[in-house]
PDB file of C-alpha atoms in Angstrom:
ATOM      1  CA  MET A   1       0.000   0.000   0.000  1.00 64.00           C
ATOM      2  CA  THR A   2       1.396   3.417  -0.965  1.00 89.00           C
ATOM      3  CA  VAL A   3       0.777   5.947   1.774  1.00 96.00           C
ATOM      4  CA  LEU A   4       1.507   9.680   1.665  1.00 97.00           C
ATOM      5  CA  ILE A   5       2.178  11.406   4.976  1.00 97.00           C
ATOM      6  CA  CYS A   6       2.440  15.220   5.013  1.00 96.00           C
ATOM      7  CA  ASP A   7       2.829  17.914   7.604  1.00 96.00           C
ATOM      8  CA  LEU A   8       0.247  20.660   7.032  1.00 94.00           C
ATOM      9  CA  SER A   9       0.965  23.756   9.084  1.00 88.00           C
ATOM     10  CA  THR A  10      -1.141  26.877   9.526  1.00 71.00           C
ATOM     11  CA  GLY A  11       0.716  29.011   6.975  1.00 63.00           C
ATOM     12  CA  LYS A  12      -0.909  28.903   3.541  1.00 61.00           C
ATOM     13  CA  GLY A  13       2.366  29.331   1.614  1.00 73.00           C
ATOM     14  CA  SER A  14       2.847  25.588   1.208  1.00 86.00           C
ATOM     15  CA  TRP A  15      -0.789  24.597   0.761  1.00 87.00           C
ATOM     16  CA  GLY A  16      -0.677  24.910  -3.022  1.00 87.00           C
ATOM     17  CA  HIS A  17       2.261  22.510  -3.108  1.00 89.00           C
ATOM     18  CA  LEU A  18       0.413  19.993  -0.920  1.00 93.00           C
ATOM     19  CA  THR A  19      -2.785  20.331  -2.948  1.00 92.00           C
ATOM     20  CA  ARG A  20      -0.910  19.417  -6.150  1.00 91.00           C
ATOM     21  CA  LEU A  21       1.104  16.651  -4.438  1.00 92.00           C
ATOM     22  CA  ILE A  22      -2.102  15.052  -3.178  1.00 93.00           C
ATOM     23  CA  SER A  23      -3.880  15.448  -6.536  1.00 91.00           C
ATOM     24  CA  ASP A  24      -1.032  14.377  -8.803  1.00 88.00           C
ATOM     25  CA  GLY A  25       0.131  11.325  -6.868  1.00 88.00           C
ATOM     26  CA  ASN A  26      -1.221   7.804  -6.983  1.00 90.00           C
ATOM     27  CA  TRP A  27      -1.735   7.355  -3.237  1.00 94.00           C
ATOM     28  CA  GLU A  28      -3.836   4.614  -1.704  1.00 95.00           C
ATOM     29  CA  LYS A  29      -4.071   6.559   1.555  1.00 96.00           C
ATOM     30  CA  ILE A  30      -3.162  10.100   2.551  1.00 97.00           C
ATOM     31  CA  PHE A  31      -2.458  11.241   6.106  1.00 98.00           C
ATOM     32  CA  LEU A  32      -2.150  14.908   7.015  1.00 97.00           C
ATOM     33  CA  VAL A  33      -0.547  15.898  10.312  1.00 97.00           C
ATOM     34  CA  SER A  34      -2.118  19.212  11.264  1.00 96.00           C
ATOM     35  CA  ASN A  35      -4.192  21.010  13.863  1.00 94.00           C
ATOM     36  CA  ASP A  36      -7.915  21.800  14.079  1.00 94.00           C
ATOM     37  CA  TRP A  37      -7.460  25.048  12.142  1.00 92.00           C
ATOM     38  CA  GLY A  38      -5.710  23.248   9.277  1.00 92.00           C
ATOM     39  CA  LYS A  39      -8.455  20.628   9.121  1.00 95.00           C
ATOM     40  CA  GLU A  40     -11.158  23.298   9.004  1.00 94.00           C
ATOM     41  CA  ASN A  41      -9.466  25.406   6.325  1.00 92.00           C
ATOM     42  CA  PHE A  42      -7.605  23.027   3.995  1.00 93.00           C
ATOM     43  CA  ALA A  43      -9.803  21.436   1.326  1.00 92.00           C
ATOM     44  CA  PRO A  44      -7.964  18.484  -0.255  1.00 91.00           C
ATOM     45  CA  LYS A  45      -9.300  17.140  -3.548  1.00 88.00           C
ATOM     46  CA  LYS A  46      -8.996  13.532  -2.353  1.00 94.00           C
ATOM     47  CA  GLU A  47     -10.047  11.761   0.799  1.00 95.00           C
ATOM     48  CA  VAL A  48      -7.502  12.161   3.594  1.00 97.00           C
ATOM     49  CA  SER A  49      -7.108  10.974   7.162  1.00 97.00           C
ATOM     50  CA  TRP A  50      -6.219  13.617   9.705  1.00 98.00           C
ATOM     51  CA  ILE A  51      -3.714  13.237  12.531  1.00 98.00           C
ATOM     52  CA  LEU A  52      -4.500  16.184  14.772  1.00 97.00           C
ATOM     53  CA  ILE A  53      -1.815  17.673  16.979  1.00 96.00           C
ATOM     54  CA  ASN A  54      -1.418  20.873  18.943  1.00 93.00           C
ATOM     55  CA  ARG A  55       1.788  22.925  18.853  1.00 87.00           C
ATOM     56  CA  ASN A  56       1.563  23.295  22.636  1.00 92.00           C
ATOM     57  CA  MET A  57       1.712  19.528  23.176  1.00 93.00           C
ATOM     58  CA  GLY A  58       4.864  18.226  24.718  1.00 95.00           C
ATOM     59  CA  PHE A  59       7.164  16.550  22.203  1.00 96.00           C
ATOM     60  CA  ASP A  60       6.585  13.011  23.525  1.00 96.00           C
ATOM     61  CA  LEU A  61       2.795  13.369  23.403  1.00 97.00           C
ATOM     62  CA  MET A  62       2.989  14.782  19.866  1.00 97.00           C
ATOM     63  CA  LYS A  63       5.162  11.885  18.689  1.00 97.00           C
ATOM     64  CA  GLU A  64       2.917   9.290  20.366  1.00 97.00           C
ATOM     65  CA  THR A  65      -0.219  10.862  18.851  1.00 97.00           C
ATOM     66  CA  ILE A  66       1.318  10.593  15.397  1.00 97.00           C
ATOM     67  CA  LEU A  67       2.775   7.124  15.977  1.00 97.00           C
ATOM     68  CA  HIS A  68      -0.535   5.593  17.073  1.00 97.00           C
ATOM     69  CA  SER A  69      -2.343   7.095  14.072  1.00 96.00           C
ATOM     70  CA  LEU A  70      -0.037   5.689  11.378  1.00 96.00           C
ATOM     71  CA  PRO A  71      -1.330   2.792   9.266  1.00 93.00           C
ATOM     72  CA  GLU A  72       0.295  -0.505   8.469  1.00 92.00           C
ATOM     73  CA  ALA A  73       2.034   0.115   5.170  1.00 91.00           C
ATOM     74  CA  THR A  74       4.989  -1.023   3.111  1.00 89.00           C
ATOM     75  CA  ASP A  75       5.499   1.989   0.833  1.00 94.00           C
ATOM     76  CA  ILE A  76       5.611   5.325   2.646  1.00 96.00           C
ATOM     77  CA  ALA A  77       6.149   8.746   1.052  1.00 96.00           C
ATOM     78  CA  LEU A  78       6.842  11.706   3.352  1.00 97.00           C
ATOM     79  CA  ASN A  79       6.548  15.407   2.580  1.00 95.00           C
ATOM     80  CA  LEU A  80       7.683  18.025   5.105  1.00 94.00           C
ATOM     81  CA  ILE A  81       7.442  21.166   2.968  1.00 91.00           C
ATOM     82  CA  SER A  82       4.976  22.633   5.457  1.00 91.00           C
ATOM     83  CA  GLY A  83       5.432  22.952   9.188  1.00 88.00           C
ATOM     84  CA  GLU A  84       8.399  23.458  11.441  1.00 88.00           C
ATOM     85  CA  GLY A  85      11.068  21.647  13.378  1.00 90.00           C
ATOM     86  CA  LYS A  86       9.163  20.279  16.375  1.00 93.00           C
ATOM     87  CA  GLU A  87       6.429  18.818  14.160  1.00 94.00           C
ATOM     88  CA  HIS A  88       8.988  17.458  11.697  1.00 95.00           C
ATOM     89  CA  MET A  89      11.036  15.802  14.435  1.00 96.00           C
ATOM     90  CA  ALA A  90       7.925  14.213  15.974  1.00 97.00           C
ATOM     91  CA  ILE A  91       6.823  12.874  12.583  1.00 97.00           C
ATOM     92  CA  MET A  92      10.260  11.514  11.724  1.00 96.00           C
ATOM     93  CA  LEU A  93      10.699   9.821  15.106  1.00 96.00           C
ATOM     94  CA  ALA A  94       7.222   8.249  14.831  1.00 97.00           C
ATOM     95  CA  LEU A  95       8.115   6.983  11.337  1.00 96.00           C
ATOM     96  CA  LYS A  96      11.391   5.606  12.643  1.00 95.00           C
ATOM     97  CA  GLU A  97       9.585   3.651  15.351  1.00 95.00           C
ATOM     98  CA  LYS A  98       6.743   2.436  13.116  1.00 95.00           C
ATOM     99  CA  TYR A  99       8.581   1.733   9.859  1.00 93.00           C
ATOM    100  CA  ASN A 100      12.242   1.498  10.917  1.00 92.00           C
ATOM    101  CA  ASN A 101      13.104   4.558   8.773  1.00 84.00           C
ATOM    102  CA  ASN A 102      11.771   2.774   5.691  1.00 89.00           C
ATOM    103  CA  TYR A 103      10.233   5.753   3.874  1.00 93.00           C
ATOM    104  CA  LYS A 104      11.098   8.048   0.996  1.00 94.00           C
ATOM    105  CA  LEU A 105      11.014  11.814   0.895  1.00 94.00           C
ATOM    106  CA  THR A 106       8.620  13.064  -1.770  1.00 93.00           C
ATOM    107  CA  ILE A 107       8.357  16.511  -3.300  1.00 91.00           C
ATOM    108  CA  LEU A 108       6.619  18.047  -6.280  1.00 86.00           C
ATOM    109  CA  THR A 109       8.897  19.754  -8.817  1.00 86.00           C
ATOM    110  CA  LYS A 110       8.326  21.254 -12.261  1.00 85.00           C
ATOM    111  CA  ASP A 111       9.154  17.795 -13.620  1.00 87.00           C
ATOM    112  CA  GLY A 112       6.567  15.991 -11.463  1.00 82.00           C
ATOM    113  CA  LEU A 113       6.889  13.876  -8.326  1.00 85.00           C
TER     114      LEU A 113
END
């Protein structure tokens, strides 16, 4: 199963990139790590699952929230174009624990994915 996992922060500068990444890819499942505001205001063109975090969470709670929301999967694509360090570190540590660092970084360029 090919799964896309993205950080979606509150700044809209990267939302266009994520919208195209979600639309252009052939993903079986899409997981967005965000907060309530992101969920209310981002309108993806495909069905997504939300992993809701709060920037004020302690790091361990943030990582555990993400970790326990990740699916069983064999092919994982990660995009961290949105967000910031604490969120990125929590996502990467959760992926390390769940998938033993077995994921690929994915980005949209002028040439495609």
